Coordinates of C-alpha atoms in Angstrom, one line a residue:
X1 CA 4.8 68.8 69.7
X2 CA 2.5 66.6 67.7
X3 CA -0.8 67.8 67.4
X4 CA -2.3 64.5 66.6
X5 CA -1.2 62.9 69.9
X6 CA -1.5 65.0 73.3
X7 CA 0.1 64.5 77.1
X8 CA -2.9 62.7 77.9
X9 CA -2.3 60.0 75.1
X10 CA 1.3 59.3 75.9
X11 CA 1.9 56.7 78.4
X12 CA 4.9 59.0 80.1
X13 CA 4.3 62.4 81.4
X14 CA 6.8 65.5 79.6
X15 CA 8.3 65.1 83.2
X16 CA 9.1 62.0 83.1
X17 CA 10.6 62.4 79.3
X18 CA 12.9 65.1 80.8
X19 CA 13.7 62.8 83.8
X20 CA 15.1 60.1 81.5
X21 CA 17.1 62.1 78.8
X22 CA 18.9 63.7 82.2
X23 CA 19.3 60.8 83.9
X24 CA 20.5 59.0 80.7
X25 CA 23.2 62.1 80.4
X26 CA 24.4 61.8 84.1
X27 CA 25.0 58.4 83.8
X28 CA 26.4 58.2 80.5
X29 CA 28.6 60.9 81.6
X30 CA 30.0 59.2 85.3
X31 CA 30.2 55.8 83.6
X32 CA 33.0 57.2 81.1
X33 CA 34.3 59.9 83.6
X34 CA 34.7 57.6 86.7
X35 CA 36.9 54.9 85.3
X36 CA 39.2 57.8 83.2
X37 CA 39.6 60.1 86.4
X38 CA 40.1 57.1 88.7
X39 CA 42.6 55.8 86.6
X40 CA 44.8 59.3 86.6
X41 CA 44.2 59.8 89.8
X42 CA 46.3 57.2 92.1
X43 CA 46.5 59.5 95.4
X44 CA 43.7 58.8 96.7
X45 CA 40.0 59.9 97.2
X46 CA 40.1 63.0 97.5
X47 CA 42.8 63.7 94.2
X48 CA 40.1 61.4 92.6
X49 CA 37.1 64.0 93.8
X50 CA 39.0 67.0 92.6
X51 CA 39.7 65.6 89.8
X52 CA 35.9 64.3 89.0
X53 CA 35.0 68.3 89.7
X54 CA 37.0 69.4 86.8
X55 CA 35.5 66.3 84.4
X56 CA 32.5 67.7 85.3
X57 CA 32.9 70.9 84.2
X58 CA 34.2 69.5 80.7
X59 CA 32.0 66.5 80.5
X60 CA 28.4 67.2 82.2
X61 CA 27.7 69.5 78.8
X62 CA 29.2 67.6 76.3
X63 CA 26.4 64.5 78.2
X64 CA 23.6 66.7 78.2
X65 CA 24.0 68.1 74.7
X66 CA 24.8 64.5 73.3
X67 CA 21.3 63.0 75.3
X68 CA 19.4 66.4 74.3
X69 CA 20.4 65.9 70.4
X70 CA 20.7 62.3 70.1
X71 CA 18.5 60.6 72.9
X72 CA 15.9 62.8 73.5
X73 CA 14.2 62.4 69.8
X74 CA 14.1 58.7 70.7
X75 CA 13.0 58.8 73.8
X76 CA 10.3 61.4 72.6
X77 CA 9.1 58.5 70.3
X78 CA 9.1 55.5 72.6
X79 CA 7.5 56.9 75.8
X80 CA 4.4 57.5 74.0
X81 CA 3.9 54.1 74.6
X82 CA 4.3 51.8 77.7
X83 CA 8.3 50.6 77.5
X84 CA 9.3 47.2 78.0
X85 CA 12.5 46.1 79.7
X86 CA 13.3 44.6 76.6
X87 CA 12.8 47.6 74.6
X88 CA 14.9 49.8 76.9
X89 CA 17.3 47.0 76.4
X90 CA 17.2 47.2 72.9
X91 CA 16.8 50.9 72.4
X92 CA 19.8 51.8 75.2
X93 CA 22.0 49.9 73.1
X94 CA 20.5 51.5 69.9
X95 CA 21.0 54.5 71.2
X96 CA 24.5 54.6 72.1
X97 CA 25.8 52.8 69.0
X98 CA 24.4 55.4 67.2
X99 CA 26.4 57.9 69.6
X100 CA 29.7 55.3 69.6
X101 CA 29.4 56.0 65.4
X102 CA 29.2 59.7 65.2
X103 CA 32.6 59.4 67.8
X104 CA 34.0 56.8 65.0
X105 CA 33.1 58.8 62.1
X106 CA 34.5 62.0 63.7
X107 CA 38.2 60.4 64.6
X108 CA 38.3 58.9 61.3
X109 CA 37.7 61.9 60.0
X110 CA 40.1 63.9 62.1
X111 CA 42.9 61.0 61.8
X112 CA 42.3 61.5 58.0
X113 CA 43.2 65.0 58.1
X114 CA 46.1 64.7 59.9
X115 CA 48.9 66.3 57.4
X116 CA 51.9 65.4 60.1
X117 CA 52.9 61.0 60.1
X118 CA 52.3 59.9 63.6
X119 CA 52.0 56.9 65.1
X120 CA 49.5 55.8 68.0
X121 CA 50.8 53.2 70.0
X122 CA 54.4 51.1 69.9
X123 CA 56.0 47.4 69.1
X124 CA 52.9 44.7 68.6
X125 CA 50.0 47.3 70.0
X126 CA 50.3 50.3 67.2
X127 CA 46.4 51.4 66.7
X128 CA 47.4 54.3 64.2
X129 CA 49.5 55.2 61.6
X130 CA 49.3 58.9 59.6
X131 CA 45.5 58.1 60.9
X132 CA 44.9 55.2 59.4
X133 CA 43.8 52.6 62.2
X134 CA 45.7 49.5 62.2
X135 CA 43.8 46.0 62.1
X136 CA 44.5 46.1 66.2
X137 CA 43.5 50.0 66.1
X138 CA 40.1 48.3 64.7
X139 CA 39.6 45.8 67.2
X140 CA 40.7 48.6 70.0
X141 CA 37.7 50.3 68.6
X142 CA 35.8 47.2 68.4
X143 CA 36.2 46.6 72.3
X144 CA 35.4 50.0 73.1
X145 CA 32.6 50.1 71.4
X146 CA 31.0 46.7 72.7
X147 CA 32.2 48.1 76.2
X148 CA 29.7 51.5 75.5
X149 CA 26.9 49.8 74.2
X150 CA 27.3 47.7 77.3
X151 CA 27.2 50.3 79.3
X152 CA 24.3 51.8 77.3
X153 CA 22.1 48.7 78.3
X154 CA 22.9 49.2 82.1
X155 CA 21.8 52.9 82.0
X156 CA 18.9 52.5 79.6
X157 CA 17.6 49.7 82.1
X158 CA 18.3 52.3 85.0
X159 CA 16.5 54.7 83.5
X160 CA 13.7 52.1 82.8
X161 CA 13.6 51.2 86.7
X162 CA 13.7 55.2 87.6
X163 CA 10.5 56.2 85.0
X164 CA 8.6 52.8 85.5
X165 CA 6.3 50.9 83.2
X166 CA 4.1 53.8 82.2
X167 CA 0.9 54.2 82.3
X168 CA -1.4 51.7 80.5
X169 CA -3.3 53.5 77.6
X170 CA -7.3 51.7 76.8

């Protein structure tokens, strides 16, 4: 903690700070797990709710560490003061570009170690070859990217709505 500025200072209670890194990893977590289990699952509901228990079970760490290690430091910086809806704007998208680069980096990394030729994908749509992305590999990457950040925004304003303004600080 930072002895030069206290809880009283900051314009967002500890609580509040721990409310929006959890809330940030919930989110972040059923806006990537909802779409991939619903779109495996095509019984029904309740194959889709099974399903969404076992994504859980794999995903729910993997969001909480990410928001702990990634998001929280942030966070930790911005509540001190009052946060704008354009700063969450601008900082949820920050934030999970940062979080869509470490995923980059690390398949690049791993498609580079592949020893084995493969090939991702067929005919006109091949996104990998021996790990190499392809030009349309790249704008795969692209999409899914702008489609993260996207959703970055949306939860970052969430989170913005669920903590509030803060409080003003004379």
């Amino acid at each position: 903690m930072d002895n030069q500025h206290t809880n009283a200072e900051h314009a967002y209670t500890r609580e509040q700070w721990k409310r929006a890194v959890n809330l940030s990893a919930i989110l972040g977590w059923l806006v990537i797990a909802a779409p991939i289990s619903a779109g495996t699952s095509n019984a029904g509901f309740l194959q889709f709710f099974g399903l969404m228990v076992w994504v859980a079970a794999i995903g729910l760490p993997i969001a909480f560490l990410a928001s702990w290690i990634i998001s929280a430091p942030i966070l930790k910086r911005l509540m001190r003061k009052n946060t704008s809806w354009f700063q969450a704007i601008l900082w949820g998208g920050v934030i999970t570009f940062f979080i869509a680069l470490a995923s980059i980096a690390i398949g690049r990394l791993r498609g580079l170690a592949t020893k084995q030729p493969s090939q991702l994908g067929g005919g006109d749509k091949v996104r990998e070859i021996d790990g190499i992305l392809t030009s349309y590999g790249w704008q795969v990457v692209a999409q899914n990217t702008a489609m993260f950040v996207a959703a970055g925004i949306v939860i970052a304003l969430i989170v913005r709505f669920a903590i509030g303004p803060g409080r003003r600080i004379s």
